[in-house]
Short mmCIF file of C-alpha atoms in Angstrom, two decimals:
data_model
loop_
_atom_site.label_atom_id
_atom_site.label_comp_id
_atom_site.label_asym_id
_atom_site.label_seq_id
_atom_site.Cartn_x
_atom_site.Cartn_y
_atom_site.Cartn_z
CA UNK N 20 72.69 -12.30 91.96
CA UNK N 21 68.85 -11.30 92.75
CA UNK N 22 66.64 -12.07 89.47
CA UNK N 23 63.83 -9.51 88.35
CA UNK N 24 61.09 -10.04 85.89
CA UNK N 25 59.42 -7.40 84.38
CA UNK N 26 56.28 -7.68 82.40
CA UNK N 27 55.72 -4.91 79.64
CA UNK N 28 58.19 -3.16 77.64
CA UNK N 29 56.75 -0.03 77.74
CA UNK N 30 58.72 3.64 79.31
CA UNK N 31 58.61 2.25 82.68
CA UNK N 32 59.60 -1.45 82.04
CA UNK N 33 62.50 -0.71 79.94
CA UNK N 34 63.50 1.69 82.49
CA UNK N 35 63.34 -0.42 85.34
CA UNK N 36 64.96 -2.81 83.52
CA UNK N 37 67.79 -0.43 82.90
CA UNK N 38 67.87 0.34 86.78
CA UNK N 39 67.92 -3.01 88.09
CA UNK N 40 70.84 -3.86 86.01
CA UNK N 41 72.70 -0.99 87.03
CA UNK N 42 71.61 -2.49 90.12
CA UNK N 43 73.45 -5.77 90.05
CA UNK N 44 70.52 -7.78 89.10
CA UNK N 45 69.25 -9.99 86.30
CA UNK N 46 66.65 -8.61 84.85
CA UNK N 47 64.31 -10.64 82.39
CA UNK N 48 61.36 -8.42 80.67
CA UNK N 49 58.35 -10.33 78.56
CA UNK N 50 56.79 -8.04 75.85
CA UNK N 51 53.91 -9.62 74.02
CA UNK N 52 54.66 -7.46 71.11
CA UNK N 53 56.98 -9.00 68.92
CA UNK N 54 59.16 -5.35 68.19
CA UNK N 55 59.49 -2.57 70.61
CA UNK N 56 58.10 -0.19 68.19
CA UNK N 57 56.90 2.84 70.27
CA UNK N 58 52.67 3.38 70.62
CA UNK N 59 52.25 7.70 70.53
CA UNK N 60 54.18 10.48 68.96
CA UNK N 61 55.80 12.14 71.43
CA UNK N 62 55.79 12.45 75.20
CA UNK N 63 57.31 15.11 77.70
CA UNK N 64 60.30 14.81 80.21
CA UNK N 65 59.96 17.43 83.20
CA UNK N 66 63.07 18.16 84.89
CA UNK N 67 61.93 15.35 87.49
CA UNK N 68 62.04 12.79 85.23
CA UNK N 69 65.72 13.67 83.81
CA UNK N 70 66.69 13.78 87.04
CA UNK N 71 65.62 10.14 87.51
CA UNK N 72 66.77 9.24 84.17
CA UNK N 73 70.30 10.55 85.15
CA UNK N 74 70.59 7.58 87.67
CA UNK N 75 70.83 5.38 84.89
CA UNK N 76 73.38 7.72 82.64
CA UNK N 77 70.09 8.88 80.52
CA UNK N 78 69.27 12.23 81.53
CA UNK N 79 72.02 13.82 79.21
CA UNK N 80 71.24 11.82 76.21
CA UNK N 81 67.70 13.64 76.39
CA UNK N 82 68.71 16.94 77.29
CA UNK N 83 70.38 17.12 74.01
CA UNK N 84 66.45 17.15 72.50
CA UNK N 85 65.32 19.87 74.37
CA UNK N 86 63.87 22.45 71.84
CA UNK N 87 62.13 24.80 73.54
CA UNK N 88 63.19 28.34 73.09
CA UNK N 89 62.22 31.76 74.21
CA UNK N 90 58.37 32.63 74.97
CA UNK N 91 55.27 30.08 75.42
CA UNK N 92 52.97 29.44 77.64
CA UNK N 93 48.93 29.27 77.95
CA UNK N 94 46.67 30.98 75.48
CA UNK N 95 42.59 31.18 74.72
CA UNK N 96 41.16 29.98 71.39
CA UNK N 97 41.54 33.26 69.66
CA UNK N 98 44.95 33.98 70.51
CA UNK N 99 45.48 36.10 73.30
CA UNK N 100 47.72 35.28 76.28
CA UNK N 101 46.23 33.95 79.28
CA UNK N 102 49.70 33.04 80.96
CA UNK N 103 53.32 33.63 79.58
CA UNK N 104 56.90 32.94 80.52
CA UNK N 105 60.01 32.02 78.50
CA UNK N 106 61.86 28.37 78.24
CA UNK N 107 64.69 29.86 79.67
CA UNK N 108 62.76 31.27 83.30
CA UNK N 109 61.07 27.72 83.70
CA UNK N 110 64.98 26.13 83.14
CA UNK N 111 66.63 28.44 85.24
CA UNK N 112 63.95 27.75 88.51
CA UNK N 113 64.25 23.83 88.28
CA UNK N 114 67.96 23.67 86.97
CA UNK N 115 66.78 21.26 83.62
CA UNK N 116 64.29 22.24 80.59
CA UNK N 117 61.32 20.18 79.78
CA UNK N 118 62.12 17.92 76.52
CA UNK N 119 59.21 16.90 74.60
CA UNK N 120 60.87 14.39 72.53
CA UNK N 121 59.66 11.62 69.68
CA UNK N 122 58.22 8.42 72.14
CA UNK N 123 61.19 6.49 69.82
CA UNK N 124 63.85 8.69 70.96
CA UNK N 125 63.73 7.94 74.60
CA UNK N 126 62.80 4.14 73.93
CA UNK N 127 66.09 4.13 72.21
CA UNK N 128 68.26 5.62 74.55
CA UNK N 129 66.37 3.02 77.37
CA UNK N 130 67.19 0.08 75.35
CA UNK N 131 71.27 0.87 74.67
CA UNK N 132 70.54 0.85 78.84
CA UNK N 133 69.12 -2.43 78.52
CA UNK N 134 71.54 -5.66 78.23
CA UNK N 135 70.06 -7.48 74.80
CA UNK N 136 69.78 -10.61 76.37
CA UNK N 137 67.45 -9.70 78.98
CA UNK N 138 64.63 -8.63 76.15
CA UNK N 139 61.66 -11.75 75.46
CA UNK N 140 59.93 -10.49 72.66
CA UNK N 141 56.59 -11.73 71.32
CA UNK N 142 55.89 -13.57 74.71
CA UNK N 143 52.98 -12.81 76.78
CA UNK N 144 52.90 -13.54 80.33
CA UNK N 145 49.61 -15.64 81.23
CA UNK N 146 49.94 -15.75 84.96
CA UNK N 147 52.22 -14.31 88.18
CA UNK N 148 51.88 -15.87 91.59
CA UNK N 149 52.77 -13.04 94.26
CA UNK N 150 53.77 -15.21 97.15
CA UNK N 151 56.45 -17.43 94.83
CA UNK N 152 57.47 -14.51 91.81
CA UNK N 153 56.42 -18.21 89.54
CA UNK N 154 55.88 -16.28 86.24
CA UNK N 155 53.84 -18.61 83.64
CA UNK N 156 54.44 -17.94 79.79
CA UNK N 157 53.41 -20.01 76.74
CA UNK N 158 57.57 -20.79 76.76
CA UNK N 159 57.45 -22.65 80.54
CA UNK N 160 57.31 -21.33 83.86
CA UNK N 161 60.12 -18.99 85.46
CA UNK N 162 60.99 -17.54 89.09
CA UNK N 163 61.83 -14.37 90.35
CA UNK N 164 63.16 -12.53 93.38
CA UNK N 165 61.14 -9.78 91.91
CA UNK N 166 58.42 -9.21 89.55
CA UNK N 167 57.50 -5.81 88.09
CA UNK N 168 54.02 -5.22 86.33
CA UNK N 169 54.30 -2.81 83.79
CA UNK N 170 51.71 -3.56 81.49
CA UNK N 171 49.98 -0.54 80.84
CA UNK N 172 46.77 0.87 81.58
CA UNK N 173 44.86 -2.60 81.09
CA UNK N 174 47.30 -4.39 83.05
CA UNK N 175 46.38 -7.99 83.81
CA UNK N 176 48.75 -8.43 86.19
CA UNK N 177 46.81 -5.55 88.35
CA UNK N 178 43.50 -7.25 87.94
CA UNK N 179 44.88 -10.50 89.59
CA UNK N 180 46.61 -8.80 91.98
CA UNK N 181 43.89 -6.59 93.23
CA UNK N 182 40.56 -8.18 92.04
CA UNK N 183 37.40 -6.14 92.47
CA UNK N 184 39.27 -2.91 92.60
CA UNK N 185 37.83 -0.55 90.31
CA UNK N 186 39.19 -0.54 86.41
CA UNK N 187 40.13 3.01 85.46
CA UNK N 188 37.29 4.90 84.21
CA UNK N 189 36.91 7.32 80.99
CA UNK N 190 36.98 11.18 81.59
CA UNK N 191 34.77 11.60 78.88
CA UNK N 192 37.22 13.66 76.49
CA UNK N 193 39.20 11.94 73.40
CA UNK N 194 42.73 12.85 72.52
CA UNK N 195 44.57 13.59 68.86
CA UNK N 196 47.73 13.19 68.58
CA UNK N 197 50.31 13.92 65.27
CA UNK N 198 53.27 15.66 64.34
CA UNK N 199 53.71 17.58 61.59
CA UNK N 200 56.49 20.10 59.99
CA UNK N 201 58.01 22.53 61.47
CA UNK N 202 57.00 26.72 60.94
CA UNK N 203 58.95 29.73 61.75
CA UNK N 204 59.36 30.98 65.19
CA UNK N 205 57.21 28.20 66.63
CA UNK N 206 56.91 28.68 69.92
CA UNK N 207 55.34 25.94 72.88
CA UNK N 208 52.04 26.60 73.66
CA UNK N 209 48.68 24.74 74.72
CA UNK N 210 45.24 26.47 74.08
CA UNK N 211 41.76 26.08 76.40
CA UNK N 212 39.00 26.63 74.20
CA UNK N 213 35.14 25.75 75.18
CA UNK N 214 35.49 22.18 75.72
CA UNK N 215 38.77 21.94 74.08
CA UNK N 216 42.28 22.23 74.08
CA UNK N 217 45.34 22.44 71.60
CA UNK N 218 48.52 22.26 71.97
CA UNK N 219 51.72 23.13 69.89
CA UNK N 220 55.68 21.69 71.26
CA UNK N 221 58.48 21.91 68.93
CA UNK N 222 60.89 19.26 69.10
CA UNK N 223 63.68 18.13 67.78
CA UNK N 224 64.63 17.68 63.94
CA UNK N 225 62.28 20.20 62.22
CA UNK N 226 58.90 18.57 64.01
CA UNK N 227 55.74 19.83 66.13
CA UNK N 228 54.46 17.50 68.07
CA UNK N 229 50.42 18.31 68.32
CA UNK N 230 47.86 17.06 70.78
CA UNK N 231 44.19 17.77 71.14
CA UNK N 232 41.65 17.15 73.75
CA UNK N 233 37.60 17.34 73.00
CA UNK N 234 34.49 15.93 75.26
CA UNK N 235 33.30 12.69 73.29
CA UNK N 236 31.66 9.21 74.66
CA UNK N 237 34.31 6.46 74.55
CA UNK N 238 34.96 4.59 71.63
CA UNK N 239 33.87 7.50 69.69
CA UNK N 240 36.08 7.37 65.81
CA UNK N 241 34.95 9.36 62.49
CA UNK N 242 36.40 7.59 59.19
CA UNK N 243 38.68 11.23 58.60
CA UNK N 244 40.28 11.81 62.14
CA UNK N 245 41.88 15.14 60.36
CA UNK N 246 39.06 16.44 59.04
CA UNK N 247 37.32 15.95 62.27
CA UNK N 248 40.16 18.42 64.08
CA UNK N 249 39.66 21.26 61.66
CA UNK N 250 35.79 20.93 61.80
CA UNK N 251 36.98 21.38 66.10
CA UNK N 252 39.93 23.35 65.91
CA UNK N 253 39.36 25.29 61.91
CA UNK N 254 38.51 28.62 63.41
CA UNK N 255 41.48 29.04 66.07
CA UNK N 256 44.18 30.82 66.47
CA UNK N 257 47.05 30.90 64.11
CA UNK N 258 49.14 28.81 63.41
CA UNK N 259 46.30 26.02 64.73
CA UNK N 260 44.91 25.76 61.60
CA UNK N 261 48.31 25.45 59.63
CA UNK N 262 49.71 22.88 61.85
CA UNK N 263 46.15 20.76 61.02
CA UNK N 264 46.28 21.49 57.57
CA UNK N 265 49.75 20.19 57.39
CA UNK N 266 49.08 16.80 59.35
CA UNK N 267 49.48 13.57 57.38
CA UNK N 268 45.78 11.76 57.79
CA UNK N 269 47.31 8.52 58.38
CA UNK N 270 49.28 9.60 60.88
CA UNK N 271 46.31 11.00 63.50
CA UNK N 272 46.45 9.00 66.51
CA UNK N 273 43.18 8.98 68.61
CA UNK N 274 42.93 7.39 71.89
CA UNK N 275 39.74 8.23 74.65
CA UNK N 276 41.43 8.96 78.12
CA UNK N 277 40.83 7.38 80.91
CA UNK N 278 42.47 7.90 84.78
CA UNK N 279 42.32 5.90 88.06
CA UNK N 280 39.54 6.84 90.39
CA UNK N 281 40.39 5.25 93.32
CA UNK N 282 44.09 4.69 93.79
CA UNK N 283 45.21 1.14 94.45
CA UNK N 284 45.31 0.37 98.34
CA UNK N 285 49.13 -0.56 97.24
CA UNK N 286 51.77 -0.37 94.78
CA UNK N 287 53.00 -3.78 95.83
CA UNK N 288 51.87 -7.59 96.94
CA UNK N 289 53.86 -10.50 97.63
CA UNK N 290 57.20 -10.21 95.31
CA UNK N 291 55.46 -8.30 93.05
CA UNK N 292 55.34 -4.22 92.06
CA UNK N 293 53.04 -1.99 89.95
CA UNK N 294 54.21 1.16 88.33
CA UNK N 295 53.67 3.50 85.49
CA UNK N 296 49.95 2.85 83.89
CA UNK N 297 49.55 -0.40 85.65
CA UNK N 298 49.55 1.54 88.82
CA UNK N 299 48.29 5.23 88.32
CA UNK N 300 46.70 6.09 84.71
CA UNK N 301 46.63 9.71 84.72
CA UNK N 302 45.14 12.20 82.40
CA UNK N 303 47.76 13.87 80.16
CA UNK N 304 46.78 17.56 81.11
CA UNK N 305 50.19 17.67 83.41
CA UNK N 306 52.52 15.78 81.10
CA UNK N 307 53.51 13.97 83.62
CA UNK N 308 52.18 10.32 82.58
CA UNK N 309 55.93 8.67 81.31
CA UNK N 310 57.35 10.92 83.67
CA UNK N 311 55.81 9.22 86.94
CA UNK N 312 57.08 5.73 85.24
CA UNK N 313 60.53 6.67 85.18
CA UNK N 314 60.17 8.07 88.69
CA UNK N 315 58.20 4.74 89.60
CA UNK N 316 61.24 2.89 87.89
CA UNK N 317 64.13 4.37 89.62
CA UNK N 318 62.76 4.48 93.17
CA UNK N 319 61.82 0.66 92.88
CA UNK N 320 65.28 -0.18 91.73
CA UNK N 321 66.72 1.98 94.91
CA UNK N 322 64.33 0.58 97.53
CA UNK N 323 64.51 -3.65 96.35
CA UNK N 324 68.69 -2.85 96.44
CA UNK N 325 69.35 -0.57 99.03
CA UNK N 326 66.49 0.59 100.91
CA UNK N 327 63.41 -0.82 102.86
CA UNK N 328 62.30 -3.39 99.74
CA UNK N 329 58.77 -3.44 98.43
CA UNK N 330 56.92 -1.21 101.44
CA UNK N 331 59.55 1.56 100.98
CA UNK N 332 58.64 1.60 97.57
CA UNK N 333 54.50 1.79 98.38
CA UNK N 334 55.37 4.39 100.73
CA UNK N 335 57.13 6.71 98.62
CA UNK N 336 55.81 6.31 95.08
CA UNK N 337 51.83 6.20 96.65
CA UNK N 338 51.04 9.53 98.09
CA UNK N 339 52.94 11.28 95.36
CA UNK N 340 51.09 9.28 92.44
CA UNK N 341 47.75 10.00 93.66
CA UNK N 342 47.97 13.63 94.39
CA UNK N 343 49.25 13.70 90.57
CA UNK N 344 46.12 12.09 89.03
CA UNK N 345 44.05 13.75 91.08
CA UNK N 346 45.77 17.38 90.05
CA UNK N 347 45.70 15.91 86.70
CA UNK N 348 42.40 15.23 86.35
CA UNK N 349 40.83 18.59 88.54
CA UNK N 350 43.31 20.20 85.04
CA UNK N 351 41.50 17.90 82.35
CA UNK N 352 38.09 19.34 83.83
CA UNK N 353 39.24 22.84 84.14
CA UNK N 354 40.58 23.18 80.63
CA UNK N 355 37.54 21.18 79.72
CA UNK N 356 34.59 23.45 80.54
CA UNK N 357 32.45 24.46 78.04
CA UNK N 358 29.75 26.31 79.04
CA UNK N 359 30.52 29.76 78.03
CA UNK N 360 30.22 31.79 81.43
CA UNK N 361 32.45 29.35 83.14
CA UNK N 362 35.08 29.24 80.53
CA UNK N 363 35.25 32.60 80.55
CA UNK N 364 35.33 32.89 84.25
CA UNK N 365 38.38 30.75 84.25
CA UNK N 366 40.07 32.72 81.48
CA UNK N 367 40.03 35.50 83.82
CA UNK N 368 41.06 34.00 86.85
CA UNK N 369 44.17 32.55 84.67
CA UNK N 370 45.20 36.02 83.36
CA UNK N 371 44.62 37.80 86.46
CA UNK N 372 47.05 35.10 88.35
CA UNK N 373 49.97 37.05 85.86
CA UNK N 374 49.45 40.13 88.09
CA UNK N 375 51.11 38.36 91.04
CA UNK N 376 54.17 38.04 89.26
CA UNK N 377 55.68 35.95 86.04
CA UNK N 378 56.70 33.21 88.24
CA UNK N 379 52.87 32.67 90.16
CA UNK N 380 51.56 30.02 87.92
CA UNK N 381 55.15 28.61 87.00
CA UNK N 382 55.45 27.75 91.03
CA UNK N 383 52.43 25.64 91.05
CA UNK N 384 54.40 22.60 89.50
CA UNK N 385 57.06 23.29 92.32
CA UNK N 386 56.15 19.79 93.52
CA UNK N 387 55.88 18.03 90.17
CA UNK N 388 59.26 19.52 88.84
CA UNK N 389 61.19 20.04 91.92
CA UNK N 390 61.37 16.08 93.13
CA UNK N 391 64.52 14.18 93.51
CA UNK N 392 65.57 10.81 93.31
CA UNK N 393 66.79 8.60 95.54
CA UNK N 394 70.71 8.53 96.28
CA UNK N 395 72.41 4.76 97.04
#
């Protein structure tokens, strides 16, 4: 029976855990954490990514979630619609809804995926040779057919593997994160603002998930992270200010965001495979971050077990990846814009795209939404 080792128990290592296994292998994952308790709020599933998470029986599980209903869609900071359709229209044209869903939700649903025994928690991997799969750990030293880096944005394993490549850089906006109550007929929407953007997804249980975007230098913090988003965010739209008001300070996440210039010259060396963060750090602006790891996941598992091995999985996980940060990141500087003729300009352009149709911007994430996974 082939052995794995995977390295990070984030999304994408507990799913590729979960899809080796189903795989027929023995899978061993190191997490230097000493709990699997989930970094982030909440996180979005595009149809893609239930697809791929119904090749490990995991798809349904999160389907039962989804809470988007009736109208949403794009708005400026005063209110008015820039872009509009309805849950139901964006279900119907890729056959699944988008779930935004607590990070915890889906990390439990990957871990009743994940045999117990195959979890090391509280054990950081020090070192990975690529030509043996020799995996060094303050426990001893252990081999594998197969060795999957998913250790996040900062992965180490990345740096040894491709030394000199450039580390992914900072876009130059920050990001809020929180959830609060939920308010009548809440509906899913994300506003552009000069500089800024908001957005509002209902999920399940009685919760909004929130997220905010604003230009700052890295490592930028104020001591009152929620009284920093009204002083931003104070003046929009209803229910913007509400949803703020409501937040519990101590439970504002901020993080600065950051995105892979230059994509890696491979997803693979030796016996061992990137994926997730540790291959392609993307901007959030597509929502499509955890979604490319679970992709990344169940695409490795297909090509090790029954298709062209490590290459295969380069091949097809590569292009994809780096058209996605790259559309990601031309988004993050489009909402972005600040300077008040140019924001405006774009506000235009977005509302006058609605007179080609309801369905003209919803086609543009054909190619994100639309993808399929591999079949054995």
């Amino acid at each position: 029976m082939p052995h794995a080792i995977v390295v990070g128990g984030g999304v994408g290592g507990l799913t590729v855990t979960a899809a080796l296994h189903r795989k027929g292998w023995t899978v061993t994952l190191y997490e230097r954490a000493a709990s699997l308790e989930p970094v982030g709020s909440g996180l979005a599933l595009g149809p893609n990514a239930l697809r791929a998470l119904d090749t490990i029986d995991a798809g349904d599980a999160m389907r039962k979630l989804a809470a988007f209903q009736g109208e949403g869609g794009l708005r400026s900071w005063r209110g008015g619609w820039l872009n509009r359709t309805t849950a139901e229209t964006a279900a119907a044209r890729y056959g699944d809804p988008t779930v935004v869903s607590l990070r915890s939700a889906l990390v439990d649903v990957l871990l009743d995926r994940v045999p117990p025994d195959s979890l090391r928690l509280g054990a950081e991997v020090e070192s990975v040779d690529p030509e043996t799969g020799e995996v060094v750990t303050a426990g001893g030293t252990e081999r594998a057919d197969l060795v999957v880096a998913a250790d996040g944005i900062n992965s180490r394993v990345r740096a040894a593997l491709f030394p000199g490549h450039p580390a992914p850089r900072s876009v130059g906006l920050t990001a809020w994160r929180f959830l609060t109550p939920t308010i009548p007929d809440p509906r899913p929407t994300e506003t552009w603002g000069r500089g800024r953007v908001f957005g509002v997804m209902p999920i399940a249980d009685g919760e909004i998930y929130c997220y905010a975007t604003a230009p700052a230098a890295p490592g930028t913090t104020v001591p009152d992270e929620k009284a920093e988003l009204n002083r931003l965010f104070g003046d929009w739209h209803d229910p913007i200010p509400t949803l703020v008001a409501n937040a519990d300070p101590a439970r504002v996440l901020r993080n600065d965001i950051h995105d892979m210039a230059e994509p890696l010259p491979s997803y693979h060396h030796g016996r061992v495979a990137v994926l997730g963060d540790a291959a392609h750090p993307m901007t959030p602006n597509l929502g499509q971050g955890a979604c490319q790891a679970i992709e990344d996941a169940v695409v490795l598992a297909h090509e090790v077990t029954d298709g062209g091995g490590l290459p295969a999985y380069t091949a097809a996980r590569l292009p994809r990846t780096t058209g996605i940060v790259r559309r990601s990141h031309n988004l993050a500087r489009l909402s972005g814009l600040s300077a008040p003729p140019l924001a405006a300009l774009r506000d235009t352009a977005v509302r006058a795209a609605n007179l080609l149709g309801p369905g003209a911007l919803l086609k543009q994430a054909d190619s994100l939404f639309m993808w399929q996974p591999p079949r054995a």
